[in-house]
Amino acid sequence: MSIDYSEKIPNNVDLASDRKLQRALESWQPNFLNWWVTMGPAVPTQDVYLRTAVAVGREGWAQFGHVAMEEYRWGVFLAERNTERKIAFGEQKGQPVWQQVPGEHRADLQRLIVIQGDTEPASVEQQRRLGETAPSLYDLRNLFQVNVEEGRHLWAMVYLLHAHFGRNGREEAEALLQRNSGDLDSPRILGAFNEETPDWLSFFMFTYFTDRDGKYQLGTLKESAFDPLSRTCEFMLKEEAHHMFVGTTGIDRVVTRTAELMREHDTADVAPHGGISLDVLQKYINFHYSVSLDLFGSERSTNAANYFTAGLKGRWQEERRRDDHVLTEDSAHIDVVRDGVVTTEEVSALIALNHDLRTEYSADCATGVKRWNRVLAGAGIDRRLALPHVGFNREVGLFAGHHVTPKGDVVGPDVWEANKGRWLPTEADRIHVQSLMRPVYEPGKMAGWIAPPMKGINDKPVEYEYVHLA
Ligand code: BYC
């Protein structure tokens, strides 16, 4: 079914045929719009060149055009239903997927949907003020694109809560607008979503590392036996790809500019020349990667085992795995700290599913680092960037409570304290990065700490007027 934009809430779920649900969502809509105005992008615009979903099929699913933010339309879009779809894993493997929530899995499914839903508006809140210091109109446009789509992903989860979880679901949908990133009394659920995104380097790191957790978590929920959840995640993943593109190419461009400045001035200390040094970039990588690893939960998790066995949450690319998809007989190795060193421990594969997902994620993160190092090599610079050890700076899981260096050595609190400033951004680093954040709003112009992108959006030139400011 195509998307009907003449409706108050554009959708491809035939909302008009369910008056009660339609009314419930229409009564949530003003609260969402109010949240967007108070917590969404702070910079006033006339219009922004945005991608809007117009269909859910493979080809031509989106259209581009300048849109006034007051007229932007968020809607409910699910990937097409496959009536043959069967559960791919767990104890009900091979049975038809569920169109309704089974009573026994109601609480767990609701929890997963609420956690997923909570991250979406959180990221918009974290990024609220970035528009005031965008390095170019191209980047400002990308920020809006990411933000409107995170807003739509919130709609996706709210639709599921309203359509399938009754009064409880409606209450949770309200609560999604009431918790706020960093709020002391009512914070967002997961740690990384209460951290600030105070500057554009943090934004690119966030879209590279934290949005990538989104990709992996959505990938596992796309496998879910609860078909509406699966279909909504499938479509969300389509939109998500651009968010990671923003992160990958954003960091590419910072590395490129840093390399240029290093060569031009023959020094690694590019700060006096308006750049971001490789040392600082490495520290930001260390921070954002470690905080994002915490989002995978504990390496040893009975929750994860139960979700899998019940069919609620699968593995990354479940259907491509060559095993029985039930895993009751399988084992896996996870990293643990024992007797002051990092070692591995054999556990049941089911218990290790968060670890499995995290490992897939880490391998994906490494591809970006390779890219950035190619930029450095191409510029004739010997220094390389690297991901820190998975145990570094962790607050969730088996490494929490241990001090692990970026190289993977377990150290005492004294060594940690003495070296923390070499491994993680210091106040001085953040102040320096902040000092570079000056808005550049002239079409085609770039801030001095970042190289221009290779090309513009949707075949438009880089100097295209992507945003008309108010
Ligand atoms: N912070 O068995 P455990 C995205 C709690 S990002 C605080 O280890 P489980 C996006 C946990 O609740 C993707 N608490 O974990 C990106 C449990 O508490 P209870 C978001 C945490 O349940 C950028 C206890 O610790 N989606 O989309 O297997 C921009 C032990 O839990 C944390 C999802 O996460 C934490 N980090 O796994 C926009 C998918 N981690 O119940 C968007 C849905 C764990 O004992 N969520 N705890 O009191 C899940 O699949 C899982 O709930 C988790 C945790 C992966 C988060």
Coordinates of C-alpha atoms and ligand atoms in Angstrom, one line a residue:
M1 CA 0.0 0.0 0.0
S2 CA 1.4 3.4 -1.0
I3 CA 1.7 6.3 1.5
D4 CA -1.2 8.7 1.6
Y5 CA -0.1 12.2 2.4
S6 CA -3.6 13.6 2.3
E7 CA -4.3 12.1 5.7
K8 CA -3.5 13.8 9.0
I9 CA -1.1 11.1 9.8
P10 CA 0.5 9.8 6.6
N11 CA 0.6 6.0 6.7
N12 CA 0.6 2.8 4.8
V13 CA -1.2 0.8 7.6
D14 CA -4.7 1.7 6.6
L15 CA -5.2 3.8 9.7
A16 CA -8.5 5.1 8.4
S17 CA -10.1 1.7 8.9
D18 CA -9.4 1.7 12.6
R19 CA -11.1 4.8 14.0
K20 CA -10.1 4.2 17.6
L21 CA -6.5 3.8 16.8
Q22 CA -6.5 6.7 14.5
R23 CA -8.1 8.9 17.2
A24 CA -5.6 7.8 19.8
L25 CA -2.6 8.6 17.5
E26 CA -4.2 11.9 16.5
S27 CA -4.4 12.8 20.1
W28 CA -0.7 12.0 20.6
Q29 CA 0.2 14.0 17.5
P30 CA 0.0 17.5 19.1
N31 CA 2.1 16.4 22.0
F32 CA 4.7 15.1 19.6
L33 CA 4.6 18.4 17.6
N34 CA 4.9 20.4 20.8
W35 CA 7.9 18.2 21.8
W36 CA 9.5 18.9 18.4
V37 CA 9.1 22.6 18.8
T38 CA 10.5 22.7 22.4
M39 CA 13.1 19.9 22.2
G40 CA 13.9 19.6 18.4
P41 CA 16.4 21.6 16.3
A42 CA 16.7 25.1 17.8
V43 CA 17.9 27.0 14.7
P44 CA 15.0 28.8 12.9
T45 CA 14.7 28.0 9.2
Q46 CA 12.4 29.0 6.3
D47 CA 12.9 25.6 4.8
V48 CA 15.3 22.6 4.5
Y49 CA 16.0 20.3 1.5
L50 CA 14.8 17.0 2.9
R51 CA 14.2 13.5 1.9
T52 CA 10.6 12.3 2.6
A53 CA 9.4 8.8 2.4
V54 CA 6.8 8.3 -0.3
A55 CA 6.7 4.5 -0.6
V56 CA 8.2 1.5 1.1
G57 CA 9.3 -0.6 -1.9
R58 CA 12.8 -1.1 -3.1
E59 CA 12.9 1.5 -5.8
G60 CA 12.1 5.2 -5.4
W61 CA 11.0 5.1 -1.9
A62 CA 11.8 8.8 -1.1
Q63 CA 11.5 12.2 -2.7
F64 CA 13.6 15.3 -2.1
G65 CA 12.5 18.9 -1.9
H66 CA 12.6 22.0 0.3
V67 CA 10.2 21.7 3.1
A68 CA 9.1 24.3 5.7
M69 CA 9.5 22.6 9.1
E70 CA 6.0 23.5 10.2
E71 CA 4.8 21.6 7.2
Y72 CA 7.0 18.5 7.6
R73 CA 4.8 15.4 7.9
W74 CA 5.8 12.5 10.1
G75 CA 4.0 9.2 9.4
V76 CA 3.7 5.5 10.0
F77 CA 5.4 3.4 7.4
L78 CA 5.9 -0.4 7.6
A79 CA 7.7 -2.5 5.0
E80 CA 5.4 -4.7 2.9
R81 CA 4.0 -7.7 4.5
N82 CA 5.2 -11.1 3.4
T83 CA 2.3 -13.4 4.1
E84 CA 4.6 -16.5 3.9
R85 CA 7.0 -15.3 6.6
K86 CA 7.9 -17.9 9.2
I87 CA 9.7 -17.5 12.6
A88 CA 13.4 -18.0 11.8
F89 CA 14.8 -18.9 15.2
G90 CA 14.0 -19.9 18.8
E91 CA 11.6 -22.5 20.1
Q92 CA 8.9 -21.6 17.7
K93 CA 11.1 -21.7 14.6
G94 CA 9.2 -22.6 11.4
Q95 CA 5.8 -21.5 12.7
P96 CA 4.0 -18.5 11.1
V97 CA 5.0 -15.1 12.5
W98 CA 2.6 -13.3 14.8
Q99 CA 0.4 -10.4 13.7
Q100 CA -0.7 -9.9 17.3
V101 CA 1.3 -9.9 20.5
P102 CA 1.1 -13.2 22.4
G103 CA 0.0 -12.6 26.0
E104 CA 3.0 -14.3 27.5
H105 CA 5.5 -12.1 25.6
R106 CA 3.6 -8.8 26.1
A107 CA 5.8 -7.4 28.8
D108 CA 9.1 -8.2 27.1
L109 CA 8.0 -7.0 23.7
Q110 CA 6.7 -3.8 25.2
R111 CA 10.0 -3.3 27.0
L112 CA 12.1 -3.7 23.8
I113 CA 9.8 -1.3 21.9
V114 CA 10.0 1.2 24.7
I115 CA 13.8 1.1 24.9
Q116 CA 14.1 1.4 21.1
G117 CA 11.5 4.2 21.1
D118 CA 13.3 6.1 23.9
T119 CA 16.5 6.4 22.0
E120 CA 15.0 8.2 19.0
P121 CA 13.7 11.4 20.6
A122 CA 16.7 11.3 23.0
S123 CA 19.1 11.8 20.1
V124 CA 17.1 14.7 18.7
E125 CA 17.3 16.3 22.2
Q126 CA 21.0 15.7 22.4
Q127 CA 21.5 17.4 19.0
R128 CA 19.1 20.3 19.6
R129 CA 21.7 23.2 19.6
L130 CA 24.0 21.9 16.9
G131 CA 22.3 23.9 14.1
E132 CA 23.6 27.0 15.7
T133 CA 27.2 26.1 14.8
A134 CA 26.9 24.0 11.6
P135 CA 30.2 23.9 9.6
S136 CA 28.2 24.3 6.4
L137 CA 24.6 24.4 5.0
Y138 CA 25.2 20.9 3.6
D139 CA 25.9 19.7 7.2
L140 CA 23.0 21.7 8.6
R141 CA 20.7 20.0 6.1
N142 CA 22.1 16.6 7.1
L143 CA 21.4 17.3 10.8
F144 CA 17.8 18.1 10.0
Q145 CA 17.5 15.0 7.9
V146 CA 18.8 12.8 10.7
N147 CA 16.5 14.6 13.3
V148 CA 13.3 14.3 11.3
E149 CA 13.9 10.7 10.7
E150 CA 14.7 10.0 14.4
G151 CA 11.3 11.7 15.0
R152 CA 9.7 9.4 12.5
H153 CA 11.3 6.4 14.2
L154 CA 9.7 7.5 17.4
W155 CA 6.4 7.5 15.5
A156 CA 7.1 4.0 14.4
M157 CA 7.5 2.7 18.0
V158 CA 4.5 4.8 19.2
Y159 CA 2.3 3.2 16.5
L160 CA 3.2 -0.2 17.8
L161 CA 2.5 0.8 21.4
H162 CA -0.8 2.2 20.5
A163 CA -1.9 -0.5 18.1
H164 CA -0.8 -3.5 20.1
F165 CA -0.4 -2.7 23.8
G166 CA -3.6 -1.1 24.9
R167 CA -3.8 1.4 27.7
N168 CA -0.3 0.5 28.9
G169 CA 1.1 1.2 25.5
R170 CA -0.6 4.6 25.3
E171 CA 0.9 5.5 28.7
E172 CA 4.3 4.4 27.6
A173 CA 3.9 6.5 24.4
E174 CA 3.2 9.6 26.6
A175 CA 6.2 8.8 28.8
L176 CA 8.5 8.8 25.7
L177 CA 7.9 12.5 25.4
Q178 CA 8.3 13.1 29.1
R179 CA 11.7 11.6 29.7
N180 CA 14.4 13.9 28.4
S181 CA 18.1 13.4 27.6
G182 CA 20.3 14.3 30.6
D183 CA 17.3 15.2 32.8
L184 CA 18.3 14.4 36.4
D185 CA 14.7 13.5 37.5
S186 CA 13.6 11.8 34.3
P187 CA 16.5 10.7 32.1
R188 CA 16.4 8.6 29.0
I189 CA 16.8 4.9 29.6
L190 CA 20.2 4.1 28.1
G191 CA 23.4 5.7 29.2
A192 CA 24.8 7.0 25.9
F193 CA 21.5 8.9 25.3
N194 CA 22.0 11.0 28.4
E195 CA 25.5 12.2 27.2
E196 CA 25.6 15.6 25.6
T197 CA 26.3 16.1 21.9
P198 CA 27.9 19.5 22.4
D199 CA 29.9 19.9 19.1
W200 CA 30.0 18.6 15.6
L201 CA 32.9 16.3 16.1
S202 CA 30.7 14.6 18.8
F203 CA 27.8 14.6 16.3
F204 CA 29.9 12.8 13.6
M205 CA 31.2 10.3 16.3
F206 CA 27.6 9.8 17.5
T207 CA 26.2 9.1 14.1
Y208 CA 29.2 6.8 13.3
F209 CA 29.2 4.8 16.6
T210 CA 25.9 5.2 18.3
D211 CA 23.6 5.2 15.2
R212 CA 25.5 2.1 14.3
D213 CA 24.2 0.4 17.5
G214 CA 20.8 1.5 16.2
K215 CA 21.5 -0.4 12.9
Y216 CA 22.5 -3.6 14.8
Q217 CA 19.6 -3.5 17.3
L218 CA 17.1 -2.7 14.6
G219 CA 18.6 -5.6 12.6
T220 CA 17.9 -8.0 15.4
L221 CA 14.4 -6.6 15.9
K222 CA 13.8 -7.0 12.2
E223 CA 14.1 -10.7 12.8
S224 CA 11.4 -10.7 15.4
A225 CA 8.5 -13.1 15.2
F226 CA 6.2 -10.1 16.0
D227 CA 5.7 -9.2 12.3
P228 CA 4.6 -5.5 12.8
L229 CA 7.8 -4.9 14.7
S230 CA 9.9 -6.7 12.1
R231 CA 8.3 -4.7 9.3
T232 CA 8.7 -1.4 10.9
C233 CA 12.4 -2.0 11.7
E234 CA 13.0 -3.1 8.2
F235 CA 11.8 0.3 6.9
M236 CA 13.7 2.2 9.6
L237 CA 16.9 0.5 8.6
K238 CA 16.5 2.0 5.1
E239 CA 16.5 5.5 6.6
E240 CA 19.2 4.7 9.1
A241 CA 21.8 4.1 6.4
H242 CA 22.1 7.9 5.7
H243 CA 22.7 8.6 9.4
M244 CA 25.8 6.4 9.3
F245 CA 26.9 7.9 6.0
V246 CA 26.8 11.3 7.8
G247 CA 29.1 9.9 10.6
T248 CA 31.5 8.0 8.3
T249 CA 32.0 10.9 5.8
G250 CA 31.9 13.5 8.6
I251 CA 34.9 11.9 10.3
D252 CA 36.6 11.3 6.8
R253 CA 36.4 15.0 6.2
V254 CA 37.8 15.9 9.6
V255 CA 40.7 13.5 9.2
T256 CA 41.3 14.9 5.6
R257 CA 41.4 18.4 6.9
T258 CA 43.7 17.5 9.8
A259 CA 46.1 15.8 7.5
E260 CA 46.1 18.8 5.2
L261 CA 46.9 21.1 8.1
M262 CA 49.6 18.7 9.4
R263 CA 51.4 18.8 6.1
E264 CA 50.9 22.5 5.5
H265 CA 52.4 23.4 8.9
D266 CA 54.6 20.4 9.3
T267 CA 53.3 19.6 12.8
A268 CA 51.0 17.2 14.6
D269 CA 49.8 20.1 16.7
V270 CA 47.2 21.6 14.4
A271 CA 45.2 23.2 17.1
P272 CA 46.9 26.6 16.7
H273 CA 46.0 26.4 13.0
G274 CA 42.3 25.9 13.6
G275 CA 42.3 22.1 13.2
I276 CA 41.5 19.0 15.4
S277 CA 44.6 17.0 16.1
L278 CA 44.8 13.2 15.6
D279 CA 45.3 12.9 19.4
V280 CA 42.0 14.5 20.0
L281 CA 40.3 12.5 17.3
Q282 CA 41.6 9.3 18.8
K283 CA 40.2 10.4 22.2
Y284 CA 36.8 11.1 20.8
I285 CA 36.8 7.7 19.1
N286 CA 37.7 6.1 22.4
F287 CA 34.9 7.8 24.2
H288 CA 32.1 7.3 21.6
Y289 CA 33.0 3.7 20.8
S290 CA 33.2 2.7 24.5
V291 CA 29.9 4.4 25.4
S292 CA 28.2 2.8 22.4
L293 CA 29.5 -0.7 23.4
D294 CA 27.6 -0.2 26.7
L295 CA 24.4 -0.1 24.7
F296 CA 24.7 -3.8 23.9
G297 CA 24.0 -4.8 27.6
S298 CA 26.0 -7.4 29.4
E299 CA 28.1 -10.0 27.6
R300 CA 26.3 -12.6 29.7
S301 CA 22.6 -12.0 29.6
T302 CA 19.7 -14.2 30.4
N303 CA 17.4 -11.5 29.1
A304 CA 19.0 -11.9 25.7
A305 CA 18.7 -15.7 25.8
N306 CA 15.0 -15.4 26.7
Y307 CA 14.3 -12.9 24.0
F308 CA 15.9 -15.2 21.4
T309 CA 14.3 -18.4 22.6
A310 CA 10.9 -16.8 22.6
G311 CA 11.4 -15.4 19.1
L312 CA 11.3 -11.7 20.1
K313 CA 14.8 -10.7 19.1
G314 CA 17.1 -12.6 16.7
R315 CA 20.7 -12.3 15.7
W316 CA 22.3 -10.0 13.2
Q317 CA 21.4 -11.6 9.8
E318 CA 19.8 -14.6 11.5
E319 CA 18.8 -16.3 8.3
R320 CA 22.3 -16.3 6.9
R321 CA 23.7 -18.1 10.0
R322 CA 24.6 -21.7 9.4
D323 CA 23.4 -23.4 12.6
D324 CA 20.2 -24.7 14.0
H325 CA 18.9 -21.2 15.0
V326 CA 17.9 -22.6 18.4
L327 CA 21.3 -22.7 19.9
T328 CA 20.5 -24.8 23.0
E329 CA 23.4 -27.1 22.2
D330 CA 25.9 -24.4 21.3
S331 CA 28.6 -22.6 23.2
A332 CA 30.4 -19.3 22.7
H333 CA 33.5 -17.5 24.1
I334 CA 33.1 -14.2 25.8
D335 CA 35.7 -11.8 27.1
V336 CA 36.1 -11.5 30.9
V337 CA 38.6 -10.1 33.4
R338 CA 40.1 -12.9 35.6
D339 CA 43.0 -12.5 37.9
G340 CA 43.8 -9.1 36.6
V341 CA 44.0 -10.0 32.9
V342 CA 41.5 -10.1 30.0
T343 CA 40.8 -13.7 29.1
T344 CA 37.9 -15.7 27.5
E345 CA 35.3 -17.9 29.1
E346 CA 33.1 -20.5 27.5
V347 CA 29.4 -20.0 28.0
S348 CA 26.2 -21.2 26.4
A349 CA 25.6 -19.5 23.1
L350 CA 22.2 -18.3 24.2
I351 CA 23.7 -16.5 27.2
A352 CA 26.3 -14.8 24.9
L353 CA 23.9 -13.2 22.4
N354 CA 24.6 -9.6 23.4
H355 CA 28.3 -10.4 23.0
D356 CA 27.6 -11.9 19.6
L357 CA 25.9 -8.7 18.4
R358 CA 28.5 -6.5 19.9
T359 CA 31.2 -8.5 18.1
E360 CA 29.4 -8.0 14.7
Y361 CA 29.1 -4.3 15.6
S362 CA 32.8 -3.9 16.4
A363 CA 33.9 -5.5 13.1
D364 CA 31.7 -3.0 11.3
C365 CA 33.1 -0.1 13.4
A366 CA 36.6 -1.2 12.3
T367 CA 35.8 -0.5 8.6
G368 CA 35.5 3.2 9.2
V369 CA 38.9 3.3 11.1
K370 CA 40.4 1.6 8.1
R371 CA 39.0 4.3 5.8
W372 CA 40.3 7.1 8.0
N373 CA 43.7 5.4 8.1
R374 CA 43.7 5.2 4.3
V375 CA 43.2 9.0 4.2
L376 CA 46.2 9.4 6.5
A377 CA 48.4 7.0 4.5
G378 CA 47.4 8.8 1.3
A379 CA 48.6 12.1 2.9
G380 CA 51.9 10.5 3.8
I381 CA 51.2 10.6 7.5
D382 CA 52.5 7.6 9.6
R383 CA 50.2 8.0 12.6
R384 CA 47.2 5.7 12.6
L385 CA 43.8 5.8 14.4
A386 CA 42.5 2.6 16.2
L387 CA 39.5 1.3 18.1
P388 CA 40.3 0.9 21.8
H389 CA 40.0 -2.6 23.4
V390 CA 36.3 -3.6 24.1
G391 CA 37.0 -3.5 27.8
F392 CA 38.1 0.1 27.8
N393 CA 36.0 2.6 29.7
R394 CA 33.0 0.3 30.2
E395 CA 30.2 0.9 32.6
V396 CA 27.8 -1.9 31.6
G397 CA 28.7 -5.6 31.4
L398 CA 31.6 -7.7 32.6
F399 CA 34.2 -5.0 32.2
A400 CA 32.3 -2.6 34.4
G401 CA 34.3 -2.0 37.6
H402 CA 37.6 -2.8 35.9
H403 CA 40.1 -0.3 34.4
V404 CA 41.2 -1.5 31.0
T405 CA 43.6 0.5 28.8
P406 CA 42.9 1.1 25.1
K407 CA 45.4 -1.7 24.4
G408 CA 43.6 -4.1 26.7
D409 CA 45.7 -4.2 29.8
V410 CA 44.0 -4.3 33.1
V411 CA 45.4 -1.6 35.4
G412 CA 44.7 -0.2 38.9
P413 CA 42.9 3.0 39.7
D414 CA 46.1 5.0 40.1
V415 CA 47.3 4.2 36.6
W416 CA 43.8 4.8 35.2
E417 CA 43.6 8.2 36.8
A418 CA 47.1 9.2 35.8
N419 CA 46.4 8.4 32.1
K420 CA 42.7 9.1 31.7
G421 CA 43.5 12.4 30.1
R422 CA 45.6 10.7 27.4
W423 CA 42.8 8.3 26.5
L424 CA 39.6 10.3 26.9
P425 CA 38.7 13.9 25.9
T426 CA 39.8 16.3 28.6
E427 CA 38.0 19.5 29.5
A428 CA 40.7 21.4 27.5
D429 CA 40.1 19.2 24.4
R430 CA 36.4 19.8 24.6
I431 CA 36.9 23.5 25.0
H432 CA 39.2 23.6 22.0
V433 CA 36.8 21.7 19.8
Q434 CA 34.0 23.9 21.1
S435 CA 36.0 27.0 20.1
L436 CA 36.1 25.9 16.5
M437 CA 32.4 25.6 16.3
R438 CA 31.4 28.7 14.4
P439 CA 28.4 28.6 12.0
V440 CA 29.2 28.8 8.3
Y441 CA 26.0 29.5 6.5
E442 CA 27.2 30.8 3.2
P443 CA 26.3 28.2 0.4
G444 CA 29.4 26.1 -0.5
K445 CA 31.6 27.5 2.3
M446 CA 33.1 25.2 4.9
A447 CA 34.4 25.7 8.4
G448 CA 38.2 25.5 8.6
W449 CA 38.4 22.3 10.7
I450 CA 36.6 20.1 8.1
A451 CA 37.1 19.4 4.4
P452 CA 34.2 19.7 2.0
P453 CA 32.2 16.6 1.1
M454 CA 33.1 14.7 -2.1
K455 CA 29.6 15.4 -3.4
G456 CA 26.3 17.0 -2.5
I457 CA 23.0 15.4 -1.6
N458 CA 20.8 13.8 -4.3
D459 CA 23.2 14.9 -7.1
K460 CA 22.9 18.6 -6.1
P461 CA 26.2 20.5 -6.0
V462 CA 27.9 21.0 -2.6
E463 CA 27.2 24.7 -2.9
Y464 CA 23.5 24.2 -3.3
E465 CA 21.4 26.2 -0.9
Y466 CA 20.2 23.2 1.2
V467 CA 18.8 25.4 3.9
H468 CA 17.1 28.8 3.9
L469 CA 17.6 30.2 7.3
A470 CA 14.8 32.3 8.8
Ligands
BYC1 N1 22.1 1.5 30.2 O1 20.7 -8.5 30.3 P1 21.2 -7.2 30.2 C1 19.2 3.5 18.3 C2 20.1 -2.9 32.0 S1 20.2 2.7 19.4 C3 21.3 1.3 31.2 O2 22.7 -7.0 30.2 P2 19.7 -6.8 27.9 C4 19.6 4.9 18.0 C5 19.0 -3.8 31.4 O3 17.8 -2.9 31.1 C6 19.5 1.1 19.7 N2 20.8 0.1 31.6 O4 20.7 -6.4 29.0 C7 20.9 5.3 17.9 C8 18.7 -4.7 32.5 O5 17.9 -4.1 33.6 P3 16.9 -5.0 34.4 C9 18.4 1.1 20.7 C10 21.2 -1.0 30.8 O6 18.3 -6.6 28.4 C11 21.2 6.7 17.6 C12 20.1 -5.0 33.1 O7 20.9 -3.8 32.7 N3 17.7 -0.1 20.7 O8 18.3 3.0 17.8 O9 20.0 -8.1 27.3 C13 20.2 7.6 17.4 C14 20.8 -6.2 32.6 O10 20.6 -6.2 31.2 C15 22.0 -0.9 29.7 C16 17.8 -1.1 21.6 O11 18.6 -1.1 22.5 C17 22.5 0.4 29.4 N4 23.2 0.7 28.3 O12 20.1 -5.8 26.8 C18 18.9 7.2 17.5 C19 17.0 -2.4 21.3 N5 22.1 -2.1 29.2 O13 15.8 -5.4 33.4 C20 18.6 5.9 17.8 C21 16.1 -2.7 22.4 C22 21.5 -3.0 29.9 O14 17.6 -6.1 34.9 N6 16.9 -3.1 23.7 N7 20.9 -2.3 30.9 O15 16.4 -3.9 35.4 C23 17.5 -4.3 23.9 O16 17.5 -5.1 23.0 C24 18.1 -4.6 25.2 O17 17.2 -4.2 26.2 C25 19.5 -3.9 25.5 C26 20.0 -4.5 26.8 C27 20.4 -4.3 24.3 C28 19.4 -2.4 25.6

